[in-house]
Tab-separated table of C-alpha atoms in Angstrom:
chain	number	residue	atom	x	y	z
A	18	MET	CA	-3.480	-2.791	16.282
A	19	PRO	CA	-1.254	-2.810	19.134
A	20	PHE	CA	-0.997	0.481	20.736
A	21	LEU	CA	0.726	0.328	24.062
A	22	LYS	CA	-0.808	1.739	27.195
A	23	ILE	CA	1.286	2.035	30.379
A	24	ASN	CA	-0.792	2.159	33.543
A	25	ASP	CA	0.170	3.614	36.954
A	26	GLU	CA	2.033	0.457	37.956
A	27	GLY	CA	4.060	0.621	34.729
A	28	LYS	CA	2.625	-2.664	33.462
A	29	PHE	CA	2.012	-3.154	29.773
A	30	LYS	CA	-1.582	-3.371	28.730
A	31	PHE	CA	-2.472	-4.242	25.154
A	32	PHE	CA	-5.457	-2.992	23.224
A	33	PHE	CA	-6.045	-4.154	19.686
A	34	PHE	CA	-7.082	-1.546	17.245
A	35	PHE	CA	-5.726	-3.351	14.236
A	36	ILE	CA	-3.116	-5.961	13.728
A	37	TYR	CA	0.384	-4.751	12.996
A	38	ASN	CA	-0.627	-1.262	11.929
A	39	ASN	CA	0.759	0.977	14.636
A	40	PHE	CA	4.029	0.142	16.250
A	41	LEU	CA	5.212	0.146	19.823
A	42	PHE	CA	7.773	2.877	20.091
A	43	ILE	CA	9.901	2.506	23.183
A	44	ASP	CA	13.139	4.471	23.587
A	45	GLY	CA	16.188	2.231	23.697
A	46	THR	CA	14.252	-0.853	22.642
A	47	ASN	CA	15.887	-3.003	20.031
A	48	SER	CA	13.986	-4.651	17.222
A	49	GLU	CA	13.944	-8.087	18.890
A	50	VAL	CA	12.104	-6.679	21.942
A	51	CYS	CA	9.607	-5.011	19.598
A	52	LEU	CA	9.093	-8.263	17.717
A	53	ALA	CA	8.452	-10.080	20.992
A	54	LEU	CA	5.703	-7.553	21.723
A	55	TYR	CA	4.182	-8.071	18.267
A	56	ARG	CA	4.145	-11.831	18.792
A	57	LYS	CA	2.518	-11.449	22.197
A	58	SER	CA	-0.113	-9.156	20.714
A	59	LEU	CA	-1.040	-11.707	18.038
A	60	LYS	CA	-1.818	-14.268	20.747
A	61	SER	CA	-3.933	-11.934	22.891
A	62	LYS	CA	-7.650	-12.669	23.345
A	63	GLU	CA	-8.312	-9.025	22.536
A	64	MET	CA	-7.052	-9.731	19.028
A	65	ASP	CA	-10.634	-10.702	18.090
A	66	HIS	CA	-11.704	-7.190	17.228
A	67	GLY	CA	-12.894	-5.409	14.103
A	68	GLY	CA	-13.133	-8.607	12.092
A	69	THR	CA	-9.624	-9.797	12.924
A	70	HIS	CA	-8.580	-13.150	14.321
A	71	PHE	CA	-5.177	-14.819	14.255
A	72	ASP	CA	-5.302	-18.633	14.015
A	73	GLY	CA	-1.768	-19.081	15.293
A	74	GLN	CA	-1.866	-22.862	15.862
A	75	TYR	CA	-3.793	-24.056	12.790
A	76	PRO	CA	-2.193	-25.119	9.494
A	77	HIS	CA	-2.122	-22.487	6.748
A	78	VAL	CA	-1.103	-22.854	3.114
A	79	PHE	CA	0.080	-19.744	1.272
A	80	VAL	CA	-0.099	-20.255	-2.507
A	81	THR	CA	1.701	-17.825	-4.833
A	82	LEU	CA	0.205	-18.026	-8.331
A	83	GLY	CA	2.765	-16.633	-10.747
A	84	ALA	CA	5.626	-17.864	-8.549
A	85	SER	CA	8.224	-17.563	-11.318
A	86	GLY	CA	7.429	-13.904	-12.037
A	87	ASP	CA	8.999	-10.573	-11.169
A	88	LEU	CA	6.573	-9.640	-8.372
A	89	ALA	CA	6.967	-12.996	-6.628
A	90	ARG	CA	10.750	-12.820	-6.822
A	91	LYS	CA	11.144	-9.215	-5.640
A	92	LYS	CA	8.258	-8.850	-3.177
A	93	ILE	CA	6.210	-11.906	-2.209
A	94	TYR	CA	8.900	-14.477	-1.417
A	95	PRO	CA	11.071	-11.900	0.427
A	96	THR	CA	8.023	-10.799	2.471
A	97	LEU	CA	7.118	-14.370	3.409
A	98	TRP	CA	10.729	-14.951	4.454
A	99	TRP	CA	10.779	-11.857	6.681
A	100	LEU	CA	7.510	-12.836	8.370
A	101	TYR	CA	8.777	-16.395	8.848
A	102	ARG	CA	12.169	-15.188	10.131
A	103	ASP	CA	10.488	-12.973	12.728
A	104	ASN	CA	8.086	-15.733	13.902
A	105	LEU	CA	5.043	-13.681	12.957
A	106	LEU	CA	3.267	-16.336	10.887
A	107	PRO	CA	1.112	-19.166	12.248
A	108	VAL	CA	3.451	-21.964	13.327
A	109	ASN	CA	2.043	-24.522	10.863
A	110	THR	CA	2.401	-22.558	7.625
A	111	ILE	CA	3.754	-23.923	4.351
A	112	PHE	CA	4.210	-22.235	1.005
A	113	TYR	CA	3.352	-23.366	-2.511
A	114	GLY	CA	4.363	-21.750	-5.770
A	115	TYR	CA	2.357	-22.336	-8.950
A	116	ALA	CA	3.228	-21.189	-12.468
A	117	ARG	CA	3.531	-22.383	-16.056
A	118	SER	CA	7.343	-22.388	-15.946
A	119	LYS	CA	9.129	-25.696	-15.546
A	120	THR	CA	11.278	-24.513	-12.661
A	121	SER	CA	12.141	-25.720	-9.155
A	122	ILE	CA	12.248	-24.356	-5.623
A	123	GLU	CA	16.048	-24.316	-5.828
A	124	GLU	CA	15.919	-22.068	-8.918
A	125	ILE	CA	13.300	-19.797	-7.326
A	126	LYS	CA	15.475	-19.561	-4.189
A	127	THR	CA	18.506	-18.520	-6.256
A	128	LYS	CA	16.526	-15.800	-8.066
A	129	CYS	CA	14.902	-14.491	-4.871
A	130	LYS	CA	17.921	-14.417	-2.565
A	131	PRO	CA	19.324	-11.024	-3.755
A	132	TYR	CA	16.080	-9.390	-2.551
A	133	MET	CA	15.754	-11.213	0.795
A	134	LYS	CA	18.346	-9.348	2.928
A	135	VAL	CA	19.644	-12.497	4.629
A	136	LYS	CA	22.174	-11.755	7.379
A	137	ASN	CA	25.119	-14.049	8.120
A	138	ASN	CA	23.571	-15.390	11.329
A	139	GLU	CA	20.260	-16.182	9.530
A	140	GLU	CA	21.528	-18.694	6.960
A	141	GLU	CA	20.343	-21.767	8.892
A	142	ARG	CA	16.842	-20.342	9.358
A	143	PHE	CA	16.830	-19.236	5.721
A	144	GLU	CA	17.502	-22.828	4.615
A	145	LYS	CA	14.726	-24.068	6.897
A	146	PHE	CA	12.307	-21.574	5.308
A	147	TRP	CA	12.953	-23.106	1.875
A	148	THR	CA	12.290	-26.637	3.169
A	149	LEU	CA	8.701	-25.442	3.762
A	150	ASN	CA	8.380	-24.325	0.127
A	151	HIS	CA	6.982	-26.461	-2.682
A	152	TYR	CA	6.340	-25.852	-6.362
A	153	VAL	CA	3.742	-27.137	-8.829
A	154	THR	CA	3.911	-26.561	-12.585
A	155	GLY	CA	0.549	-26.009	-14.224
A	156	GLY	CA	-1.467	-23.979	-16.718
A	157	TYR	CA	-3.732	-21.129	-15.681
A	158	ASP	CA	-6.599	-22.438	-17.818
A	159	SER	CA	-6.334	-26.120	-16.852
A	160	ARG	CA	-8.788	-27.472	-14.299
A	161	THR	CA	-6.805	-30.724	-14.177
A	162	ASP	CA	-3.670	-28.863	-13.080
A	163	PHE	CA	-5.579	-27.035	-10.336
A	164	GLU	CA	-7.027	-30.348	-9.150
A	165	LYS	CA	-3.440	-31.626	-8.941
A	166	LEU	CA	-2.536	-28.549	-6.880
A	167	ASN	CA	-5.502	-29.208	-4.587
A	168	GLN	CA	-4.319	-32.781	-4.003
A	169	GLU	CA	-0.898	-31.447	-2.974
A	170	LEU	CA	-2.458	-28.961	-0.548
A	171	SER	CA	-4.858	-31.538	0.916
A	172	ALA	CA	-1.996	-33.946	1.663
A	173	PHE	CA	-0.591	-31.370	4.080
A	174	GLU	CA	-3.907	-30.583	5.804
A	175	LYS	CA	-4.128	-33.447	8.332
A	176	GLY	CA	-5.918	-31.758	11.258
A	177	PRO	CA	-9.535	-30.651	11.740
A	178	VAL	CA	-8.829	-27.051	10.640
A	179	ALA	CA	-6.740	-25.758	7.704
A	180	ASN	CA	-6.837	-22.369	5.967
A	181	ARG	CA	-5.732	-21.333	2.481
A	182	LEU	CA	-4.459	-18.032	1.040
A	183	PHE	CA	-4.000	-17.515	-2.707
A	184	TYR	CA	-1.895	-14.581	-3.963
A	185	LEU	CA	-2.613	-13.752	-7.626
A	186	ALA	CA	0.763	-12.357	-8.747
A	187	LEU	CA	-0.487	-12.662	-12.314
A	188	PRO	CA	-1.275	-10.538	-15.388
A	189	PRO	CA	-4.948	-9.419	-15.415
A	190	SER	CA	-5.553	-11.438	-18.592
A	191	VAL	CA	-5.605	-14.691	-16.572
A	192	PHE	CA	-7.480	-13.469	-13.459
A	193	GLU	CA	-10.798	-14.880	-14.651
A	194	PRO	CA	-9.796	-18.484	-15.500
A	195	VAL	CA	-7.552	-18.744	-12.416
A	196	THR	CA	-10.239	-17.585	-9.991
A	197	VAL	CA	-12.786	-19.936	-11.584
A	198	HIS	CA	-10.409	-22.878	-11.080
A	199	ILE	CA	-9.659	-21.863	-7.484
A	200	ARG	CA	-13.397	-21.755	-6.804
A	201	ASN	CA	-14.095	-25.097	-8.488
A	202	SER	CA	-11.041	-27.061	-7.392
A	203	CYS	CA	-8.999	-25.454	-4.609
A	204	MET	CA	-11.271	-24.033	-1.904
A	205	ALA	CA	-10.356	-24.979	1.669
A	206	GLN	CA	-12.560	-27.776	3.009
A	207	LYS	CA	-11.576	-27.334	6.666
A	208	GLY	CA	-11.266	-23.562	7.080
A	209	TRP	CA	-11.364	-20.241	5.268
A	210	THR	CA	-10.075	-19.299	1.800
A	211	ARG	CA	-8.785	-15.787	1.036
A	212	ILE	CA	-7.795	-14.376	-2.359
A	213	ILE	CA	-5.207	-11.577	-2.670
A	214	ILE	CA	-5.401	-9.674	-5.952
A	215	GLU	CA	-2.650	-7.368	-7.191
A	216	LYS	CA	-3.430	-4.233	-9.231
A	217	PRO	CA	-4.307	-3.235	-11.900
A	218	PHE	CA	-7.981	-3.816	-11.078
A	219	GLY	CA	-9.113	-3.136	-14.634
A	220	ARG	CA	-8.294	-0.302	-17.070
A	221	ASP	CA	-11.452	1.787	-16.678
A	222	SER	CA	-14.929	1.668	-15.139
A	223	ALA	CA	-16.273	-1.001	-17.497
A	224	SER	CA	-13.349	-3.447	-17.245
A	225	SER	CA	-13.090	-2.948	-13.478
A	226	GLN	CA	-16.816	-3.584	-13.025
A	227	LYS	CA	-16.555	-6.709	-15.185
A	228	LEU	CA	-13.744	-8.043	-12.959
A	229	SER	CA	-15.630	-7.098	-9.759
A	230	ASP	CA	-18.798	-8.826	-10.981
A	231	HIS	CA	-16.788	-11.907	-11.912
A	232	LEU	CA	-15.120	-12.076	-8.478
A	233	ALA	CA	-18.455	-11.444	-6.702
A	234	SER	CA	-19.933	-14.446	-8.528
A	235	LEU	CA	-17.223	-16.682	-7.057
A	236	PHE	CA	-16.304	-15.237	-3.637
A	237	THR	CA	-17.751	-13.047	-0.906
A	238	GLU	CA	-16.301	-9.568	-0.391
A	239	GLN	CA	-14.830	-10.842	2.909
A	240	GLN	CA	-12.738	-13.375	0.946
A	241	ILE	CA	-11.282	-10.816	-1.491
A	242	TYR	CA	-8.212	-8.707	-0.635
A	243	ARG	CA	-7.364	-6.122	-3.323
A	244	ILE	CA	-3.868	-5.110	-2.315
A	245	ASP	CA	-2.546	-1.563	-2.711
A	246	HIS	CA	0.874	-1.638	-1.059
A	247	TYR	CA	0.761	2.118	-0.396
A	248	LEU	CA	-1.877	1.480	2.269
A	249	GLY	CA	0.718	-0.562	4.170
A	250	LYS	CA	3.230	2.259	4.465
A	251	GLU	CA	3.896	3.580	7.961
A	252	MET	CA	3.035	7.253	7.362
A	253	VAL	CA	-0.090	6.448	5.320
A	254	GLN	CA	-1.326	4.319	8.228
A	255	ASN	CA	-0.465	7.171	10.584
A	256	LEU	CA	-2.906	9.568	8.904
A	257	MET	CA	-5.900	8.407	10.953
A	258	THR	CA	-4.046	8.698	14.272
A	259	LEU	CA	-2.669	12.087	13.305
A	260	ARG	CA	-6.075	13.448	12.374
A	261	PHE	CA	-8.403	11.885	14.920
A	262	GLY	CA	-6.026	11.359	17.842
A	263	ASN	CA	-4.770	14.949	18.172
A	264	ARG	CA	-6.867	17.913	19.230
A	265	ILE	CA	-4.218	20.241	17.806
A	266	PHE	CA	-4.930	19.263	14.179
A	267	ASN	CA	-8.562	18.190	13.950
A	268	PRO	CA	-10.275	21.578	14.543
A	269	THR	CA	-8.201	23.217	11.778
A	270	TRP	CA	-8.742	20.429	9.229
A	271	ASN	CA	-11.228	22.276	7.003
A	272	ARG	CA	-11.798	24.897	4.304
A	273	ASP	CA	-11.631	27.752	6.834
A	274	ASN	CA	-7.966	27.079	7.610
A	275	ILE	CA	-6.467	25.043	4.746
A	276	ALA	CA	-5.604	26.648	1.397
A	277	SER	CA	-4.596	23.506	-0.527
A	278	ILE	CA	-3.398	19.937	-0.112
A	279	GLN	CA	-0.746	18.435	-2.380
A	280	ILE	CA	-0.157	14.689	-2.615
A	281	CYS	CA	3.047	14.002	-4.503
A	282	PHE	CA	4.891	10.942	-5.845
A	283	LYS	CA	8.231	11.355	-7.641
A	284	GLU	CA	10.739	8.846	-9.046
A	285	PRO	CA	14.208	9.839	-10.299
A	286	PHE	CA	14.339	7.065	-12.923
A	287	GLY	CA	12.443	6.225	-16.101
A	288	THR	CA	10.860	2.978	-17.273
A	289	GLN	CA	14.169	1.047	-17.138
A	290	GLY	CA	13.241	-1.382	-19.894
A	291	ARG	CA	9.683	-1.950	-18.617
A	292	GLY	CA	8.219	0.600	-21.003
A	293	GLY	CA	6.057	-1.964	-22.795
A	294	TYR	CA	4.127	-2.696	-19.582
A	295	PHE	CA	4.063	0.960	-18.519
A	296	ASP	CA	2.862	2.176	-21.919
A	297	GLU	CA	-0.216	-0.010	-21.657
A	298	PHE	CA	-1.316	1.725	-18.455
A	299	GLY	CA	0.428	5.100	-18.088
A	300	ILE	CA	1.201	7.118	-14.954
A	301	ILE	CA	-2.457	7.903	-14.099
A	302	ARG	CA	-3.482	4.237	-13.890
A	303	ASP	CA	-0.149	3.171	-12.417
A	304	ILE	CA	0.037	5.687	-9.536
A	305	MET	CA	-2.659	8.373	-9.399
A	306	GLN	CA	-5.928	6.453	-9.657
A	307	ASN	CA	-4.912	4.061	-6.857
A	308	HIS	CA	-2.017	5.100	-4.589
A	309	LEU	CA	-2.588	8.861	-4.541
A	310	LEU	CA	-6.379	8.666	-4.474
A	311	GLN	CA	-6.217	6.244	-1.530
A	312	ILE	CA	-4.065	8.727	0.392
A	313	LEU	CA	-6.510	11.513	-0.501
A	314	THR	CA	-9.419	9.609	1.054
A	315	LEU	CA	-7.536	9.151	4.334
A	316	VAL	CA	-6.599	12.845	4.418
A	317	ALA	CA	-10.105	14.063	3.592
A	318	MET	CA	-12.542	11.604	5.207
A	319	GLU	CA	-14.775	12.337	8.194
A	320	LYS	CA	-14.208	10.594	11.520
A	321	PRO	CA	-15.511	7.011	11.256
A	322	ALA	CA	-17.969	5.607	13.792
A	323	SER	CA	-15.264	3.222	15.031
A	324	CYS	CA	-11.976	1.646	13.990
A	325	HIS	CA	-13.805	-1.297	12.439
A	326	PRO	CA	-12.524	-1.795	8.854
A	327	ASP	CA	-15.925	-1.268	7.212
A	328	ASP	CA	-16.616	1.924	9.181
A	329	ILE	CA	-13.338	3.337	7.864
A	330	ARG	CA	-13.965	2.185	4.295
A	331	ASN	CA	-17.505	3.634	4.422
A	332	GLU	CA	-16.048	7.091	5.104
A	333	LYS	CA	-13.488	6.707	2.309
A	334	VAL	CA	-16.279	5.898	-0.157
A	335	LYS	CA	-18.261	8.962	0.980
A	336	VAL	CA	-15.293	11.195	0.095
A	337	LEU	CA	-14.986	9.672	-3.383
A	338	ARG	CA	-18.702	10.158	-4.043
A	339	CYS	CA	-18.244	13.891	-3.445
A	340	ILE	CA	-15.603	14.195	-6.205
A	341	LYS	CA	-16.754	14.893	-9.749
A	342	ALA	CA	-15.082	13.254	-12.732
A	343	ILE	CA	-11.845	15.111	-13.515
A	344	ASP	CA	-12.035	17.809	-16.178
A	345	ARG	CA	-9.266	17.981	-18.791
A	346	LYS	CA	-8.646	21.661	-17.943
A	347	ASP	CA	-7.602	20.647	-14.412
A	348	VAL	CA	-4.882	18.270	-15.636
A	349	VAL	CA	-1.280	18.701	-16.841
A	350	LEU	CA	0.360	15.797	-18.716
A	351	GLY	CA	4.073	15.356	-19.433
A	352	GLN	CA	6.478	12.873	-20.987
A	353	TYR	CA	10.194	12.841	-20.222
A	354	VAL	CA	12.811	13.385	-22.923
A	355	GLY	CA	16.554	12.789	-22.824
A	356	SER	CA	18.884	15.489	-21.540
A	357	PRO	CA	21.782	16.257	-23.923
A	358	ASP	CA	23.900	17.214	-20.889
A	359	GLY	CA	22.854	14.199	-18.799
A	360	GLU	CA	24.798	11.075	-17.940
A	361	GLY	CA	23.724	7.440	-18.291
A	362	ASP	CA	19.933	7.014	-18.237
A	363	ALA	CA	19.435	10.801	-18.101
A	364	LYS	CA	20.407	10.964	-21.776
A	365	LEU	CA	17.477	8.721	-22.694
A	366	GLY	CA	13.887	9.838	-23.130
A	367	TYR	CA	10.764	7.720	-22.749
A	368	LEU	CA	10.594	7.098	-26.503
A	369	ASP	CA	14.232	5.905	-26.490
A	370	ASP	CA	13.151	2.802	-24.526
A	371	PRO	CA	13.037	0.034	-27.178
A	372	THR	CA	10.015	-1.559	-25.446
A	373	VAL	CA	7.930	1.631	-25.920
A	374	PRO	CA	5.866	1.860	-29.144
A	375	GLU	CA	7.164	4.456	-31.591
A	376	GLY	CA	5.482	7.859	-31.232
A	377	SER	CA	3.690	6.938	-27.987
A	378	VAL	CA	1.840	9.805	-26.294
A	379	THR	CA	1.464	7.953	-22.972
A	380	PRO	CA	2.113	10.449	-20.141
A	381	THR	CA	4.934	9.728	-17.686
A	382	TYR	CA	3.930	12.740	-15.523
A	383	ALA	CA	0.487	13.909	-14.469
A	384	LEU	CA	-0.865	16.656	-12.257
A	385	ALA	CA	-4.576	16.816	-11.465
A	386	ALA	CA	-6.552	19.207	-9.284
A	387	LEU	CA	-9.506	17.462	-7.620
A	388	HIS	CA	-12.326	19.181	-5.722
A	389	ILE	CA	-14.389	17.592	-2.958
A	390	ASN	CA	-17.915	18.978	-2.986
A	391	ASN	CA	-18.807	18.808	0.701
A	392	GLU	CA	-19.070	21.179	3.636
A	393	ARG	CA	-15.555	20.521	4.961
A	394	TRP	CA	-13.588	20.868	1.707
A	395	ASP	CA	-15.594	23.117	-0.626
A	396	GLY	CA	-13.116	25.330	-2.531
A	397	VAL	CA	-9.924	23.540	-1.369
A	398	PRO	CA	-7.947	22.032	-4.283
A	399	PHE	CA	-6.431	18.600	-3.740
A	400	ILE	CA	-3.474	18.569	-6.126
A	401	LEU	CA	-2.223	15.110	-7.073
A	402	LYS	CA	1.205	14.953	-8.755
A	403	CYS	CA	3.133	11.913	-9.928
A	404	GLY	CA	5.872	11.247	-12.411
A	405	LYS	CA	8.950	9.357	-13.528
A	406	ALA	CA	12.426	10.701	-14.395
A	407	LEU	CA	12.071	13.632	-11.988
A	408	ASN	CA	14.666	15.293	-9.747
A	409	GLU	CA	14.314	13.042	-6.668
A	410	ARG	CA	12.572	10.057	-5.083
A	411	LYS	CA	9.829	11.295	-2.813
A	412	ALA	CA	6.246	10.669	-1.759
A	413	GLU	CA	4.577	13.120	0.585
A	414	VAL	CA	1.396	14.902	1.644
A	415	ARG	CA	1.756	18.679	1.991
A	416	VAL	CA	-1.074	20.499	3.795
A	417	GLN	CA	-0.728	24.262	3.254
A	418	PHE	CA	-2.675	26.483	5.648
A	419	LYS	CA	-4.074	29.890	4.774
A	420	ASP	CA	-2.344	33.194	5.487
A	421	VAL	CA	-2.619	34.568	9.011
A	422	PRO	CA	-5.540	37.042	9.098
A	423	GLY	CA	-4.795	40.533	10.412
A	424	ASP	CA	-1.074	40.425	9.590
A	425	ILE	CA	0.999	42.784	11.793
A	426	PHE	CA	4.377	41.692	10.382
A	427	ASP	CA	4.280	43.504	7.005
A	428	GLY	CA	3.789	40.363	4.960
A	429	LYS	CA	6.861	38.541	6.300
A	430	PRO	CA	5.150	35.390	7.619
A	431	LYS	CA	5.114	32.438	5.249
A	432	ARG	CA	2.220	30.028	5.251
A	433	ASN	CA	2.292	27.180	7.770
A	434	GLU	CA	2.612	23.719	6.247
A	435	LEU	CA	2.151	20.252	7.677
A	436	VAL	CA	4.256	17.770	5.689
A	437	ILE	CA	3.818	13.996	5.967
A	438	ARG	CA	6.695	12.281	4.159
A	439	VAL	CA	5.800	8.726	3.145
A	440	GLN	CA	9.167	7.885	1.559
A	441	PRO	CA	12.120	7.890	1.717
A	442	GLY	CA	12.779	8.370	5.412
A	443	GLU	CA	9.374	8.553	7.111
A	444	ALA	CA	8.846	11.954	8.709
A	445	LEU	CA	6.257	14.392	9.947
A	446	TYR	CA	7.098	18.066	10.247
A	447	VAL	CA	5.354	21.419	10.616
A	448	LYS	CA	6.721	24.555	8.964
A	449	MET	CA	6.152	27.563	11.192
A	450	MET	CA	7.376	31.097	11.852
A	451	VAL	CA	9.509	32.001	14.893
A	452	LYS	CA	11.481	35.041	16.023
A	453	THR	CA	15.151	34.867	15.053
A	454	PRO	CA	17.592	34.772	18.016
A	455	GLY	CA	19.054	38.106	19.089
A	456	MET	CA	17.944	41.644	19.803
A	457	ALA	CA	16.300	42.390	16.464
A	458	PHE	CA	12.596	41.609	16.207
A	459	ASP	CA	12.843	39.628	13.001
A	460	MET	CA	11.395	36.251	12.034
A	461	GLU	CA	12.343	33.110	10.150
A	462	GLU	CA	10.721	29.873	9.024
A	463	THR	CA	11.668	26.739	10.956
A	464	GLU	CA	10.341	23.230	11.497
A	465	LEU	CA	8.926	21.106	14.261
A	466	ASP	CA	10.446	17.866	13.050
A	467	LEU	CA	9.533	14.245	13.777
A	468	THR	CA	11.857	12.202	11.582
A	469	TYR	CA	11.304	8.530	12.308
A	470	GLY	CA	14.948	7.623	11.728
A	471	HIS	CA	15.913	9.878	14.659
A	472	ARG	CA	12.969	9.495	17.036
A	473	TYR	CA	12.539	5.743	16.582
A	474	ALA	CA	16.124	4.780	15.776
A	475	ASN	CA	15.904	1.345	17.423
A	476	VAL	CA	12.513	0.326	16.113
A	477	LYS	CA	12.050	-1.996	13.146
A	478	LEU	CA	9.516	-0.614	10.674
A	479	PRO	CA	8.233	-3.497	8.558
A	480	ASP	CA	7.855	-3.350	4.808
A	481	ALA	CA	4.374	-2.453	3.520
A	482	TYR	CA	3.887	-5.937	2.066
A	483	GLU	CA	4.752	-7.483	5.461
A	484	ARG	CA	1.930	-5.605	7.165
A	485	LEU	CA	-0.601	-6.287	4.470
A	486	ILE	CA	0.092	-10.008	4.088
A	487	LEU	CA	-0.088	-10.406	7.872
A	488	ASP	CA	-3.396	-8.504	7.728
A	489	VAL	CA	-4.709	-11.180	5.348
A	490	PHE	CA	-3.691	-13.934	7.766
A	491	CYS	CA	-5.589	-12.024	10.474
A	492	GLY	CA	-8.627	-11.318	8.305
A	493	SER	CA	-8.518	-7.538	8.599
A	494	GLN	CA	-9.576	-5.644	5.473
A	495	MET	CA	-9.042	-2.118	6.797
A	496	HIS	CA	-6.219	-1.415	4.359
A	497	PHE	CA	-7.606	-3.205	1.334
A	498	VAL	CA	-9.785	-1.738	-1.394
A	499	ARG	CA	-13.491	-2.569	-1.344
A	500	SER	CA	-15.467	-3.033	-4.580
A	501	ASP	CA	-17.602	0.120	-4.195
A	502	GLU	CA	-14.471	2.140	-3.398
A	503	LEU	CA	-12.837	0.843	-6.569
A	504	SER	CA	-15.925	1.667	-8.621
A	505	GLU	CA	-15.957	5.281	-7.418
A	506	ALA	CA	-12.233	5.703	-8.080
A	507	TRP	CA	-12.656	4.574	-11.696
A	508	ARG	CA	-15.721	6.820	-12.141
A	509	ILE	CA	-13.532	9.838	-11.323
A	510	PHE	CA	-10.753	8.987	-13.799
A	511	THR	CA	-12.355	7.019	-16.656
A	512	PRO	CA	-13.689	9.999	-18.733
A	513	LEU	CA	-10.261	11.670	-18.607
A	514	LEU	CA	-8.443	8.450	-19.559
A	515	HIS	CA	-10.789	7.838	-22.499
A	516	LYS	CA	-10.343	11.452	-23.678
A	517	ILE	CA	-6.532	11.202	-23.518
A	518	GLU	CA	-6.562	7.975	-25.518
A	519	SER	CA	-9.232	8.851	-28.095
A	520	GLU	CA	-7.801	12.310	-28.853
A	521	LYS	CA	-4.165	11.164	-28.508
A	522	ILE	CA	-3.417	14.247	-26.401
A	523	LYS	CA	0.268	15.069	-26.735
A	524	PRO	CA	2.009	15.486	-23.368
A	525	ILE	CA	4.396	18.353	-22.597
A	526	PRO	CA	8.050	17.209	-22.945
A	527	TYR	CA	10.257	17.615	-19.848
A	528	VAL	CA	13.938	16.821	-19.369
C-alpha cells in the first residue's frame, strides 16, 4: 500500500501497492499527519489495485461472533475502536456482537475498556463508538437465532449497497454450524460478505482438509479470510521490501552465501492458567506450524510476478511444496519445570498448572530444522524455535552468512548476520566486522542498526490486527492464508504431531 514518492517539485504522489501495509515515514511528522495520509490514500482512485477496493461511503456491518469471549474482549473490540478513533473505517459502519451469553453492550464495554488504551481527550469519541454497537443473544446451532440476527442487520441496511463482515472469534467445535447458518440466513443481499476465521485451522491434515472442504462448499476462497496476526506485524510485512527492493541483499540471498536461517519466538511466561487450552494443541500447533512457517515462506520465496496477493501466495506455496515432512531426528522437544530458586511464576512448572492434565507430555518448547529442496536453498537449514517460560520475550529472524573465504585475519572475523526483530521493538540490524579505532590493526564486531523506535520516533505503527481487519474491509488477501497454503503446512507437520502423540514422546525438562 501506500508508499510515498516525492517528485522533483516536492509534491506527494501516491501509489498503491497494498492497503495499510507499508507506512509513510517522514522525519518530524506526528501521528495525526500520518493518519491524514492514510485516510487520503484510502480514497485514492489508485486504491483499486491487486484485488483491493475501499467502499468508504457505503454501509458496512461488522459482526463479532463470540462477542463475550476472551479474543473479542482483548483484541477485536479494541482494534475496531482504534480504527474508528482514527477515522480509518467506512463512515457508515456499525458493529454487532453475537454470543450465547445473556450480556449487554454496557457489560462488554466495561470488560473491554482496560484493553482499549483510551486517552483522556478521547472519552467523548469512545462513548460515540459504543452507541454504534449492538448485541444479539443467540445459539450457534439455531437457525432461528441467526434469522433474528439477519433481521437486525437488514434494518440498518437502507441504501442500495451494504456489505457484511463476520469475525468467527469462536472455538473450532462450532465453526461448521455457524458458517452453515451464516450462509443460509445472514448473507448480504446488497453487497459482499466476508468471513474472518481465527486459528486453529484444524489439528492435522485430515481435520484441516475437512474444515477447508466445508468452507469451500459454502463460500468462495475470495470470501474467506484465515487470519494469522503475525502476518500483520510491521517487520514481517517488511520482508518483501527488504528482499526484493534492495540490490544489496538479493544477490546474496542463497545457498552460496547463507549458512543458516533461524526463526525464533520466545515468551518469558508459562501458560498462566490457560494450560487446558494449550495442552490440547501444544507449542508446535500454537506457534510453529502457523506463525513461524509463514515467516519462513516470506524469507525463502522467489520474487513474485507482481505484488498482486495471489502472485505472492503462489510463491509461498511453492516454497512449502519443496519442504519434506519433518523427521523426528531433526526436532528437539522440551517442557518447562519450576525453578527452586525462582520467584513467583518461575517456581511453577507446566505440570503445576491445575488446568493441565496430570502427567502431560505436551511440549512447551520445540526446535525443528527444516530443509527446502530447491536450487536456492539446498543444504541451508531453516531452524525454527519457539517456547514458553524462556529467558526473554522476543521474535526474530536471524540470517547467518558463511565465513569469509580466503581469510587473511587469522580467524578473527565473526560471521555476518542480518537480524530482523519482529518484537519487541521492531528493528533491523546487520552484524559486521570493522577495524577498532586507534593505531593497532585490530577488529571488532559492530552493528548497522535500524531500530524503528529511534528512526521513526514520531510515526504511529498500528497493531497487527488493525492492519489485517482493515485489509478485510479493502478486500486484500495478501496477508491471509489460502487453502492450498494451509494444506501444505499441515502436510509438513502432521506426521511428526501424530508420532509425538501416539508414542507419548517425553520432552526434555528445562527450568
